[in-house]
mmCIF file of C-alpha atoms and ligand atoms in Angstrom:
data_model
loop_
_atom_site.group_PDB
_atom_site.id
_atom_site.type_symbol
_atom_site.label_atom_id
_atom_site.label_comp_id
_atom_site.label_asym_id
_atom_site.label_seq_id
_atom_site.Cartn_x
_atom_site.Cartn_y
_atom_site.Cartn_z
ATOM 1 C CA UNK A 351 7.591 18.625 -2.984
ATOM 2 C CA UNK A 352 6.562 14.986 -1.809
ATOM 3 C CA UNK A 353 8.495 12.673 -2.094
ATOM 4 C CA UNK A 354 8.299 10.447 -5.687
ATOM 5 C CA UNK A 355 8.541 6.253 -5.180
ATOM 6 C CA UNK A 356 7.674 5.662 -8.601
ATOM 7 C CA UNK A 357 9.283 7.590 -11.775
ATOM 8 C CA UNK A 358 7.383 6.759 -15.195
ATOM 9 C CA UNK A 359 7.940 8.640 -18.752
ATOM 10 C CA UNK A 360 6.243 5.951 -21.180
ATOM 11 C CA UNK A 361 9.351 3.276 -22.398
ATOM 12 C CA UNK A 362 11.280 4.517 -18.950
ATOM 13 C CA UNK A 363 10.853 3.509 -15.178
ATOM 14 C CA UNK A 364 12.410 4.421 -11.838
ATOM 15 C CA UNK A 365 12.177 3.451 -8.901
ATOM 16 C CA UNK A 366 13.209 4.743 -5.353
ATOM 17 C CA UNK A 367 14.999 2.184 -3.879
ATOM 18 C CA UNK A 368 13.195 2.049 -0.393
ATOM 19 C CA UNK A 369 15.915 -0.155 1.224
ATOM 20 C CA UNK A 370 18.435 2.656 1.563
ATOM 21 C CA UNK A 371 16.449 5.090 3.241
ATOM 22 C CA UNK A 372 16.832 7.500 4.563
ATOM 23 C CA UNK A 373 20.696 7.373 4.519
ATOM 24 C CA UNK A 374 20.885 7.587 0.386
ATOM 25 C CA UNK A 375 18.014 8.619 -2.229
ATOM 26 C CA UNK A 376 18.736 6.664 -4.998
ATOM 27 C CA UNK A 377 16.586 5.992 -8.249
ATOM 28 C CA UNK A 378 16.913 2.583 -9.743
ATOM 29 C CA UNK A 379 15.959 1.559 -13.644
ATOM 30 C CA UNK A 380 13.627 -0.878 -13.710
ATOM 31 C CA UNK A 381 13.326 -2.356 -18.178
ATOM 32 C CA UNK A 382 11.550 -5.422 -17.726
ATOM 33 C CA UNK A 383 8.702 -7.293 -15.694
ATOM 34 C CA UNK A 384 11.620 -9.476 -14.069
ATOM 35 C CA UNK A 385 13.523 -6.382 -12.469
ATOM 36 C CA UNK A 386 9.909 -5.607 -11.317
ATOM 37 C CA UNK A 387 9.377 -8.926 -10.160
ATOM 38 C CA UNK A 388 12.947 -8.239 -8.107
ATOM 39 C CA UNK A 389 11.988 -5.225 -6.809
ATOM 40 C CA UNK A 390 8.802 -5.813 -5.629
ATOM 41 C CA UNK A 391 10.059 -8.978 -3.917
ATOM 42 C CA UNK A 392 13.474 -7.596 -2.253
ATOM 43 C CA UNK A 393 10.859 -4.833 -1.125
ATOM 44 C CA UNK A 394 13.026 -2.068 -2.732
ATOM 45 C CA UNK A 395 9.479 -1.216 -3.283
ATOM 46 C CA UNK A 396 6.589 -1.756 -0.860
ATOM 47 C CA UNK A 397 3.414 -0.517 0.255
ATOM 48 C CA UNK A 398 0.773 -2.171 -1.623
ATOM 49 C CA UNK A 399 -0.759 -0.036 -4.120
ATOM 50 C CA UNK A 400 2.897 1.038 -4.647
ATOM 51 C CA UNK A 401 4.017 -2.626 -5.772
ATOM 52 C CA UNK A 402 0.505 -3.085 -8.128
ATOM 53 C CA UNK A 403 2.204 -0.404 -9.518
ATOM 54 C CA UNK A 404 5.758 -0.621 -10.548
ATOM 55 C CA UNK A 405 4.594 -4.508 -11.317
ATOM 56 C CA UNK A 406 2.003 -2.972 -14.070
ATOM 57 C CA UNK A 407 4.500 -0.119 -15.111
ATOM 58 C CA UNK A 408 7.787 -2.662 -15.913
ATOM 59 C CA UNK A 409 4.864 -4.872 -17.509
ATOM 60 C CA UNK A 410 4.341 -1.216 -19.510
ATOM 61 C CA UNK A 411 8.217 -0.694 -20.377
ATOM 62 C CA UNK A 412 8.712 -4.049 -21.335
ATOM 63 C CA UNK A 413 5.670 -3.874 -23.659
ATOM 64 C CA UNK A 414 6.682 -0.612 -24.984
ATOM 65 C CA UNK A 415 10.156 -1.941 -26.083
ATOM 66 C CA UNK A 416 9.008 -4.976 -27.385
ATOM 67 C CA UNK A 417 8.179 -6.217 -30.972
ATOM 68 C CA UNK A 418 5.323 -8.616 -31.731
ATOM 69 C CA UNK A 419 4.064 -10.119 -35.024
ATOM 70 C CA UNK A 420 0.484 -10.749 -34.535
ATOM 71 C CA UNK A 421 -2.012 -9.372 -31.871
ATOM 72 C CA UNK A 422 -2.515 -12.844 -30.313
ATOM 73 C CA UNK A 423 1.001 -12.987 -29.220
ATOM 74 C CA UNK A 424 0.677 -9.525 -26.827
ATOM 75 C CA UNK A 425 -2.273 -11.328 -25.276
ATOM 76 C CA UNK A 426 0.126 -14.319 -24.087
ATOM 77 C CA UNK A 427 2.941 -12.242 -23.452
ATOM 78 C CA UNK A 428 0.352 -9.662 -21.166
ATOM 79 C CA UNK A 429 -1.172 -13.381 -19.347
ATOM 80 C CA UNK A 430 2.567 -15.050 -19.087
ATOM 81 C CA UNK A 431 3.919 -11.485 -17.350
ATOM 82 C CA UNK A 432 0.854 -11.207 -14.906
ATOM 83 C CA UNK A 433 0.906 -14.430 -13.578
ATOM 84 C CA UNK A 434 4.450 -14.043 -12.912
ATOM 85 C CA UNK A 435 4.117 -10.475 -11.392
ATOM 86 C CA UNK A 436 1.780 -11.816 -9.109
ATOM 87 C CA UNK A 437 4.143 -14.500 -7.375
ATOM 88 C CA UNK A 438 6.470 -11.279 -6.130
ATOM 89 C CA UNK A 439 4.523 -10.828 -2.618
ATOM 90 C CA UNK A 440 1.063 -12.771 -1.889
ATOM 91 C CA UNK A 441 -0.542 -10.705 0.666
ATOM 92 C CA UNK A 442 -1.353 -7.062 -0.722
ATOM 93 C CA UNK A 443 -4.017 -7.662 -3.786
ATOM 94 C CA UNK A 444 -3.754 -4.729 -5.395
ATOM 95 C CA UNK A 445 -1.209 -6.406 -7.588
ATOM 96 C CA UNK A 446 -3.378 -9.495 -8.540
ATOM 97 C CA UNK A 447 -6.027 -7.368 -8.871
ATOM 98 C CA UNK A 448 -4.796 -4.753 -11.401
ATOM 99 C CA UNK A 449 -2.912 -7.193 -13.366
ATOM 100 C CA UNK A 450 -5.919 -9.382 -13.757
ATOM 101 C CA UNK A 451 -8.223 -6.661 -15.034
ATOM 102 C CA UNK A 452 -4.982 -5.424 -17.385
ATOM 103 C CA UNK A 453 -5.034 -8.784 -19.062
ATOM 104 C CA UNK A 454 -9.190 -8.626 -19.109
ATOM 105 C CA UNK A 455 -8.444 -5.218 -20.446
ATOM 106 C CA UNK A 456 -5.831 -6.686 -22.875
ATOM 107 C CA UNK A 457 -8.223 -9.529 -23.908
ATOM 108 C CA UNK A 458 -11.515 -7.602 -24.592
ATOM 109 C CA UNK A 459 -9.837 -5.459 -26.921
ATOM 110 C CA UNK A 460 -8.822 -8.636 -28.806
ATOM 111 C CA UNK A 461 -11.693 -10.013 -29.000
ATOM 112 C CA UNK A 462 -13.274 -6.489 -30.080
ATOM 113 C CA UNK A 463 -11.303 -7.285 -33.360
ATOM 114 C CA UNK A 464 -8.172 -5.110 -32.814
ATOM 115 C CA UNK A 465 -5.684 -5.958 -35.317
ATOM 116 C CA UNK A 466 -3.618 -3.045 -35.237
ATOM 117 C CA UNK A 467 -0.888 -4.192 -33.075
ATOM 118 C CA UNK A 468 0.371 -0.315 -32.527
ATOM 119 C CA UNK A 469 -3.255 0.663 -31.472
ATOM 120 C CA UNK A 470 -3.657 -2.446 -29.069
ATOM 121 C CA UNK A 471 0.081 -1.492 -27.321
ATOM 122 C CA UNK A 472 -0.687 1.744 -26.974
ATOM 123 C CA UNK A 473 -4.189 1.720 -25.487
ATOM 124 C CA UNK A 474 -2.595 -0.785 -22.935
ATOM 125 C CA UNK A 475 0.317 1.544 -21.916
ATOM 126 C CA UNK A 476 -2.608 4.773 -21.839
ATOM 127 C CA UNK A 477 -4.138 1.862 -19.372
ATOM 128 C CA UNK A 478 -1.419 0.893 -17.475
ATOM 129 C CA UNK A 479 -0.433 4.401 -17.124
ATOM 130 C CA UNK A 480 -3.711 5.512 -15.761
ATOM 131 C CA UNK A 481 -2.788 3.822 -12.332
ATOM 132 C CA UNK A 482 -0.578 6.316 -11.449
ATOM 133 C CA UNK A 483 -2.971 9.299 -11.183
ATOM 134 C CA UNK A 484 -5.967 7.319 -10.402
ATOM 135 C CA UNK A 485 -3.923 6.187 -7.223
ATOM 136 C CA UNK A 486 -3.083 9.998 -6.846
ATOM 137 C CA UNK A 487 -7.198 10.854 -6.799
ATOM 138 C CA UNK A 488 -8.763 7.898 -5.045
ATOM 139 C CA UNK A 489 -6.020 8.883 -2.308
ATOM 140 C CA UNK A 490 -6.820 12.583 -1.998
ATOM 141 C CA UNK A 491 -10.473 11.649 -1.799
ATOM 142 C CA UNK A 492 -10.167 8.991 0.311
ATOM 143 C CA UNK A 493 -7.696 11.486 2.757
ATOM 144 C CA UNK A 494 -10.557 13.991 2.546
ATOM 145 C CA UNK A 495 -13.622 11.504 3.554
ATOM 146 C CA UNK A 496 -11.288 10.736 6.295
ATOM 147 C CA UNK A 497 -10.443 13.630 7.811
ATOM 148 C CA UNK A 498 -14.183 14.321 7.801
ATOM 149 C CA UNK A 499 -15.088 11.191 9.418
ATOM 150 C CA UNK A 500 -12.247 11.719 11.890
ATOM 151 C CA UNK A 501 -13.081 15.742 12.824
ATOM 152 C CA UNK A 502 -17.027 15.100 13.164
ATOM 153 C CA UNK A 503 -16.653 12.136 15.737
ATOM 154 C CA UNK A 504 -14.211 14.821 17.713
ATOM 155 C CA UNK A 505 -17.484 17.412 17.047
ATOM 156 C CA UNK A 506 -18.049 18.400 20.596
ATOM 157 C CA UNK A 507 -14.286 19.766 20.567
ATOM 158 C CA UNK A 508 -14.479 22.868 19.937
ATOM 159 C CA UNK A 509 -12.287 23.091 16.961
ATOM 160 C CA UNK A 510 -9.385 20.707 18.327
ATOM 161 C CA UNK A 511 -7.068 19.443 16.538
ATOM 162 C CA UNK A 512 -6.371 15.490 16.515
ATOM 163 C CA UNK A 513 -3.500 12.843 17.319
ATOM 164 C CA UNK A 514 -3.220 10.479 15.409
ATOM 165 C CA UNK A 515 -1.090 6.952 15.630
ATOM 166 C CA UNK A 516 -0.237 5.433 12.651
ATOM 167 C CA UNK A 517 1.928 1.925 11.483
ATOM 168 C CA UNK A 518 4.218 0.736 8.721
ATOM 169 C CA UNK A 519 4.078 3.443 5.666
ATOM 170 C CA UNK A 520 1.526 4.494 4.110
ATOM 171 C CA UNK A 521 2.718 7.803 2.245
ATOM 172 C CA UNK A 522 4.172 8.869 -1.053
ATOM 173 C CA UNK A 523 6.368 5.771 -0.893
ATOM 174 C CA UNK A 524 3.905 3.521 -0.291
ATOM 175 C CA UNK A 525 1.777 4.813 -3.424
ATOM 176 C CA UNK A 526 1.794 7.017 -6.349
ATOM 177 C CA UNK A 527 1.536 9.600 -3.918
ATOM 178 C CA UNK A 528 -0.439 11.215 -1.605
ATOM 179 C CA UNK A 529 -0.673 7.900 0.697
ATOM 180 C CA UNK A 530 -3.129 6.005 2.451
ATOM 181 C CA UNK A 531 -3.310 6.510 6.201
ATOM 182 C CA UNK A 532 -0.825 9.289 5.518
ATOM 183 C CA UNK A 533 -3.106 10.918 2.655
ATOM 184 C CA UNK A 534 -5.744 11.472 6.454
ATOM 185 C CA UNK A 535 -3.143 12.743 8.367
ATOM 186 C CA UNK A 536 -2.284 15.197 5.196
ATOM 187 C CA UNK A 537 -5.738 16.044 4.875
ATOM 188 C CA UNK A 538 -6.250 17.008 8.514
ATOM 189 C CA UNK A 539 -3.030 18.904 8.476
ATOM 190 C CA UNK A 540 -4.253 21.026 4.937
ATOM 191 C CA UNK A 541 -7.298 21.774 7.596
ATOM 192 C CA UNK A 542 -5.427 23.158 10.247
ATOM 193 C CA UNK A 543 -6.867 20.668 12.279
ATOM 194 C CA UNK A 544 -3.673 18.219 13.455
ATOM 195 C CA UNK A 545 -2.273 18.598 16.167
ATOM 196 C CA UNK A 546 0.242 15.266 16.586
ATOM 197 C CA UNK A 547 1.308 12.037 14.679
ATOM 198 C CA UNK A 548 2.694 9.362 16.545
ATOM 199 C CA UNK A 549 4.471 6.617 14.370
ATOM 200 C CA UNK A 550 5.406 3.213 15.063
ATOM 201 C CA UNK A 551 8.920 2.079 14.318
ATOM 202 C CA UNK A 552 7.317 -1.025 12.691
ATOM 203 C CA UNK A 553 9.824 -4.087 13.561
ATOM 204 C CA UNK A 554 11.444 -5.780 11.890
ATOM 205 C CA UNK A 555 12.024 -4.032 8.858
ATOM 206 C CA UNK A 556 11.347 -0.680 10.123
ATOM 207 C CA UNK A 557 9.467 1.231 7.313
ATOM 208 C CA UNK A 558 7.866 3.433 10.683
ATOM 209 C CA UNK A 559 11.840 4.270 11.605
ATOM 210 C CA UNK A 560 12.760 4.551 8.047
ATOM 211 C CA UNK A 561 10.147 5.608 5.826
ATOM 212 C CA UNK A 562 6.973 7.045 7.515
ATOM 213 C CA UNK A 563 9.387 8.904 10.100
ATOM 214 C CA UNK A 564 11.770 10.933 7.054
ATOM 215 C CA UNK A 565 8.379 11.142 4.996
ATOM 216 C CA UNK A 566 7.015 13.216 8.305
ATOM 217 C CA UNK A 567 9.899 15.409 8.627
ATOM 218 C CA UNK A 568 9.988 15.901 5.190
ATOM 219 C CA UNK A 569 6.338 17.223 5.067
ATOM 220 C CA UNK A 570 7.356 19.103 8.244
ATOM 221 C CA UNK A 571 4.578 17.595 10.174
ATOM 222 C CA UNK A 572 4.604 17.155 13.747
ATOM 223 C CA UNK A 573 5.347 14.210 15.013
ATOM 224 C CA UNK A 574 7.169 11.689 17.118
ATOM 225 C CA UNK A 575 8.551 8.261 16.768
ATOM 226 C CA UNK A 576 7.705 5.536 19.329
ATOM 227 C CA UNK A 577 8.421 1.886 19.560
ATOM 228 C CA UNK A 578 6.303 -1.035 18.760
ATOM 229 C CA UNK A 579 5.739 -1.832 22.648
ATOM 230 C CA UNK A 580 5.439 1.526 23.562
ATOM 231 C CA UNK A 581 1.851 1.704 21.996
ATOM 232 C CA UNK A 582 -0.161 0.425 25.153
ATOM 233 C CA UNK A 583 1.589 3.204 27.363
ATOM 234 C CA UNK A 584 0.840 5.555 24.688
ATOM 235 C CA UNK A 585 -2.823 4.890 24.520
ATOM 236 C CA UNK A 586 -3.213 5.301 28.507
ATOM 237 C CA UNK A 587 -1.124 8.478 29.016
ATOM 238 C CA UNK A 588 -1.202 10.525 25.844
ATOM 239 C CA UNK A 589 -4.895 11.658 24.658
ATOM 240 C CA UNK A 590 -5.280 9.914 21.021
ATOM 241 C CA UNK A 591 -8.285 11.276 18.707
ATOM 242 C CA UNK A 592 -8.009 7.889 16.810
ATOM 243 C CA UNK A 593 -5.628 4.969 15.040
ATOM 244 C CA UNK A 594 -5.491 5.303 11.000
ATOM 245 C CA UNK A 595 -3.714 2.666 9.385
ATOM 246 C CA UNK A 596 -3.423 1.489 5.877
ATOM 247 C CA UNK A 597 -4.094 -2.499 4.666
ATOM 248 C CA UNK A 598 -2.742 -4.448 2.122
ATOM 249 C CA UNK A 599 -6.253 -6.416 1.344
ATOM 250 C CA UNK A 600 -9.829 -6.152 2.721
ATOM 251 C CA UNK A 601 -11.787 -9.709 2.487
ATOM 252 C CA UNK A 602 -15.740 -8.805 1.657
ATOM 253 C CA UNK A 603 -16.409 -9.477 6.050
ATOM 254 C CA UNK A 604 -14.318 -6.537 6.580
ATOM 255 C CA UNK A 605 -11.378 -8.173 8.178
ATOM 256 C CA UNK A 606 -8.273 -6.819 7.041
ATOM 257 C CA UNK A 607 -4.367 -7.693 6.571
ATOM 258 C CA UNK A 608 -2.008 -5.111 7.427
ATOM 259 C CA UNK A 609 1.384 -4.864 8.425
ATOM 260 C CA UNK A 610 2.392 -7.490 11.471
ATOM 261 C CA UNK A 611 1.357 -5.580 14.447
ATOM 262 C CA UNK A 612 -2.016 -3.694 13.580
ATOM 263 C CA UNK A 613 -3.739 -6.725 14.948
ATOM 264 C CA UNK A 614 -2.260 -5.823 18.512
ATOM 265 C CA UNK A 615 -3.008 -2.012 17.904
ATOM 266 C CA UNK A 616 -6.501 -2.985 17.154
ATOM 267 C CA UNK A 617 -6.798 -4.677 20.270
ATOM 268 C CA UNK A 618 -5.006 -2.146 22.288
ATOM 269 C CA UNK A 619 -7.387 0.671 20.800
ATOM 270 C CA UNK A 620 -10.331 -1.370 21.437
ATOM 271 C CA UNK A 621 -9.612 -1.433 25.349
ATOM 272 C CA UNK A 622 -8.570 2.132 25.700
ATOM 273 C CA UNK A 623 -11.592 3.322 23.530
ATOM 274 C CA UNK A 624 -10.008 4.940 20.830
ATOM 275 C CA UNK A 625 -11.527 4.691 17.133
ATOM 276 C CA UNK A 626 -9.559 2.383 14.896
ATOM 277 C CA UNK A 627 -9.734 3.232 11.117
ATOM 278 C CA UNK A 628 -8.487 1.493 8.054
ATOM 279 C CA UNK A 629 -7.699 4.078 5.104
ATOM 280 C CA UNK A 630 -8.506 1.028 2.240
ATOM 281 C CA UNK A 631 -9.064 2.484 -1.197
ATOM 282 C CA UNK A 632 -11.073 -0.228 -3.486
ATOM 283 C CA UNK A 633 -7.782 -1.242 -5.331
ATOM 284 C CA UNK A 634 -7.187 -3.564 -1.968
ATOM 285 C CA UNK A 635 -10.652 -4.801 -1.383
ATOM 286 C CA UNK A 636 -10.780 -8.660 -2.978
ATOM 287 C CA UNK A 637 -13.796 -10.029 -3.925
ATOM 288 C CA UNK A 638 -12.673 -13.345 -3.718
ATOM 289 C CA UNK A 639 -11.310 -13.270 -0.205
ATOM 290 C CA UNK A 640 -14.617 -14.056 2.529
ATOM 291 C CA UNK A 641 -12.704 -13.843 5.476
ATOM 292 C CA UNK A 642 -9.610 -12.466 7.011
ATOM 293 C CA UNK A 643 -8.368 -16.240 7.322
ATOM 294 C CA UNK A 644 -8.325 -16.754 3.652
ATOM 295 C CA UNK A 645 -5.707 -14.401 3.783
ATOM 296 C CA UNK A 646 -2.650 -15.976 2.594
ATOM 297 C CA UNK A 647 0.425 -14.100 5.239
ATOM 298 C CA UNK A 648 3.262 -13.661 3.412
ATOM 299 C CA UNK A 649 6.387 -15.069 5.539
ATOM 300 C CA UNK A 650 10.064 -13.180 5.350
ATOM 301 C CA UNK A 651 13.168 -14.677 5.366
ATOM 302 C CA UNK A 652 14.553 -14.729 9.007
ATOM 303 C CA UNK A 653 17.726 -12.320 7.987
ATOM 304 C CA UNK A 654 14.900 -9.311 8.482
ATOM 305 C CA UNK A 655 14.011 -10.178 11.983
ATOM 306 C CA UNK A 656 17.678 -10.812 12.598
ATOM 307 C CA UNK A 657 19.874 -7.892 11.194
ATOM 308 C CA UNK A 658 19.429 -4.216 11.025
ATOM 309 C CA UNK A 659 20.381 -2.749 8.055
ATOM 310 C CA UNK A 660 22.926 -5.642 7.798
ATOM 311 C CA UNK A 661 24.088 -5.293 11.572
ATOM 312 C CA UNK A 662 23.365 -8.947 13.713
ATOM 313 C CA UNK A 663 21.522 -8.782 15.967
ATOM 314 C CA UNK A 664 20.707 -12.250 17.327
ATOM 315 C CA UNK A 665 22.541 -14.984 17.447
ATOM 316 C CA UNK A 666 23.535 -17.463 14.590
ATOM 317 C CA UNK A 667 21.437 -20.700 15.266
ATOM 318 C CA UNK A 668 18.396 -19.297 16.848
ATOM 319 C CA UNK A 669 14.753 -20.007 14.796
ATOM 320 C CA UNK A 670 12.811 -17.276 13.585
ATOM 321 C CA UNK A 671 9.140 -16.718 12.298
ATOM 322 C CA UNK A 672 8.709 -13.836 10.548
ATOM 323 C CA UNK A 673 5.321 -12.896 9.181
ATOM 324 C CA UNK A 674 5.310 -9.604 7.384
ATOM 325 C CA UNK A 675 1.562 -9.179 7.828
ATOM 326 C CA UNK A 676 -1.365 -9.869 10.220
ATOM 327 C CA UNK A 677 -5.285 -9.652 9.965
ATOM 328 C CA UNK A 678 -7.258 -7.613 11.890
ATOM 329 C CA UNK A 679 -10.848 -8.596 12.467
ATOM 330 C CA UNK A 680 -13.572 -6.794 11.948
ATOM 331 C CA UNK A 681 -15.288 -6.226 14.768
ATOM 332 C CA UNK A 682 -12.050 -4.544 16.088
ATOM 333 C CA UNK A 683 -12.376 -1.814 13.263
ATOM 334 C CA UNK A 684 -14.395 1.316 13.941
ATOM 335 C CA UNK A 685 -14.556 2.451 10.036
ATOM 336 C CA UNK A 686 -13.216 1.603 6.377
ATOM 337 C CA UNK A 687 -11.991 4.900 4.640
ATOM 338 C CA UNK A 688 -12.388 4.360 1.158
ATOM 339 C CA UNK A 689 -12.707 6.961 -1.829
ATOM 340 C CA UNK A 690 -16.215 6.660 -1.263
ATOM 341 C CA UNK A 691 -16.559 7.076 1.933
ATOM 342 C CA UNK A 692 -16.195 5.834 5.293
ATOM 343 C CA UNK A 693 -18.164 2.752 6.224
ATOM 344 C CA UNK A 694 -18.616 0.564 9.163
ATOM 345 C CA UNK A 695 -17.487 -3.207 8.944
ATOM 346 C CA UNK A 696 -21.173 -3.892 8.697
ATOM 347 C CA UNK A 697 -22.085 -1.343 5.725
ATOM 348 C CA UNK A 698 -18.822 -2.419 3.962
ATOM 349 C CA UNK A 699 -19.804 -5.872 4.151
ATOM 350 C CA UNK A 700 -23.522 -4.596 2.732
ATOM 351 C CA UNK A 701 -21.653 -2.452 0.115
ATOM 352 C CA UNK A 702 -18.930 -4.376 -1.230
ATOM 353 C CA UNK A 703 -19.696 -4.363 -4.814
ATOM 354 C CA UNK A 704 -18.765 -0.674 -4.956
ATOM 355 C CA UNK A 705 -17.387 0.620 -7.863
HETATM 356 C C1 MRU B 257 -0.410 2.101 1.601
HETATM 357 S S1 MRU B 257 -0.843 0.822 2.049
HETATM 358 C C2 MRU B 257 -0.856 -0.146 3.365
HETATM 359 C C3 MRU B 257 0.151 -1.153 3.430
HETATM 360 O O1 MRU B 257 0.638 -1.542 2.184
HETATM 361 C C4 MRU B 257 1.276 -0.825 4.381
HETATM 362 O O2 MRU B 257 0.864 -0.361 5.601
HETATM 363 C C5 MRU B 257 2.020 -2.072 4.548
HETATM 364 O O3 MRU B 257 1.605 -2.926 5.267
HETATM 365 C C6 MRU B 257 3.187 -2.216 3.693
HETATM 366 O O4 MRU B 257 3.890 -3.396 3.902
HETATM 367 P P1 MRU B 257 5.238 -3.651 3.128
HETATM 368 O O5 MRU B 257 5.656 -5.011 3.601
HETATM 369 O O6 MRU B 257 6.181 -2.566 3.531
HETATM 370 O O7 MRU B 257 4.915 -3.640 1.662
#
């Protein structure tokens, strides 16, 4: 069984809390949008179709529980609880971008002339539910265009399998399941065709160390855990088939945010050859963002850089900077794996209005 971030019966949701892995597995109740707010934001859940998520699903519970008196007052509570959801974390969009078309959701079945407030709640709750599996398909598809993309470059090979290096986590925890980046390697694996995974531990906060590395075990896939600054070594002495990683939001040039330290991966890949793929289903593709530098980087408080799981590890009185994300251009990027397919930079940016 993989493992299960997110834990929804309709009025009830769970949550895994990510920040005590993989020492204890425990399930948290989330009743309103402001524990999801709290959650999302103390990163007890992360990855970011994972957070779009939960923030959507408390907005569900919260819904669910509550009464209203007239129609018009769901469609302010549904705006006033998106616009606060959306404040949790700036940098993934998938949350800003599900909430936003929840509350155009919410509003076009107002203006449709819905009165019934019981029929308006629970069409938004069948909507809001919806995001779980659709995560689960676009992922699976996405794994398997992937894979595809990955196997026919290594065509020549005689039936090889790949290594793949991957960053931060992009598995079942990271998403309703399945995963991003992961959902490749998973797909390559159900082909018989992996051979390796090399994971990052992902400083500061470790979700390579703690999440992607027990998800891996786990799904009793082979693999090894290496170092941030053990990556440039790695790419001259170990044969890698390519880089996947995941990305928190895709501007419409093809630049893309990801975890802090896919930039340098991206760079390091370019010079030793090696493909560099983004696994990016369409739920983190803005169409407001032009350029990787309109990316707004989310910035984490310096106690992440400078404790391990609570343990000091620099000194009181020294500054930090500690951005959680970084953008990786373009031009660095050999493909976009999306649901639809794999596309280069240059095709993404001709395709982006894709459904
Ligand atoms: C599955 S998606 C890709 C990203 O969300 C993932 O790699 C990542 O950067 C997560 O960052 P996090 O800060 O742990 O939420």
């Amino acid at each position: 069984m993989t493992l299960e971030a997110i834990k929804y019966r309709r009025g009830e949701l769970e949550i895994l809390n990510q920040l005590l892995l993989p020492h204890h597995t425990i399930y948290e109740e989330i009743i309103t949008v402001k524990d999801g707010w709290e959650a999302i934001n103390q990163m007890k859940v992360r990855g970011a179709p994972a957070i779009a998520i939960v923030g959507c699903l408390s907005l569900a519970v919260e819904l669910h529980n509550k009464d209203f008196k007239h129609v018009s007052e769901i469609g302010i509570f549904v705006q006033d609880k998106v616009a606060y959801l959306v404040t949790a974390r700036p940098t993934a969009v998938n949350l800003s971008k599900t909430g936003v078309s929840i509350f155009q959701y919410c509003k076009d079945l107002i203006t449709a002339g819905n009165e019934n407030i019981e029929s308006l709640k629970s069409q938004l709750l069948d909507r809001m539910e919806k995001l779980l599996q659709d995560d689960i398909n676009d992922n699976i598809r996405l794994g398997e265009h992937g894979a595809e993309c990955i196997l026919q470059g290594m065509a020549g090979e005689n039936n090889a399998g790949c290594t793949i290096l991957t960053h931060c986590n992009t598995g079942s925890l990271a998403t309703a399941g399945y995963g991003t980046a992961l959902g490749v390697i998973r797909s390559l694996k159900k082909r018989n065709r992996l051979e390796h995974v090399y994971c990052t531990e992902t400083r500061p906060y470790n979700q390579g160390a703690r999440l992607t590395a027990y998800e891996l075990v786990h799904e009793k896939i082979p693999a090894t855990l290496i170092a941030d600054s053990m990556v440039a070594l790695l790419m001259k002495t170990k044969k890698l088939s390519a880089v996947v990683v995941g990305a928190d939001r895709v501007a419409k040039n093809g630049d893309t945010a990801n975890k802090i330290g896919t930039y340098q991966l991206a760079l390091l890949a370019k010079h030793h050859n090696i493909p560099f793929y983004v696994a990016a289903p369409v739920t983190c593709h803005c169409d407001v963002t032009y350029h990787g530098d309109d990316i707004v980087i989310e910035e984490r408080p310096p106690h992440e850089l400078k404790q391990i799981a609570g343990v000091k590890i620099a000194p009181d009185g020294i500054d930090c900077w500690n951005p959680s994300f970084d953008v990786t251009e373009h031009k660095l990027i050999t493909g976009i794996m999306t649901e639809n397919g794999v596309f280069t930079p240059k095709e993404f940016q001709d395709q982006i209005h894709l459904p």
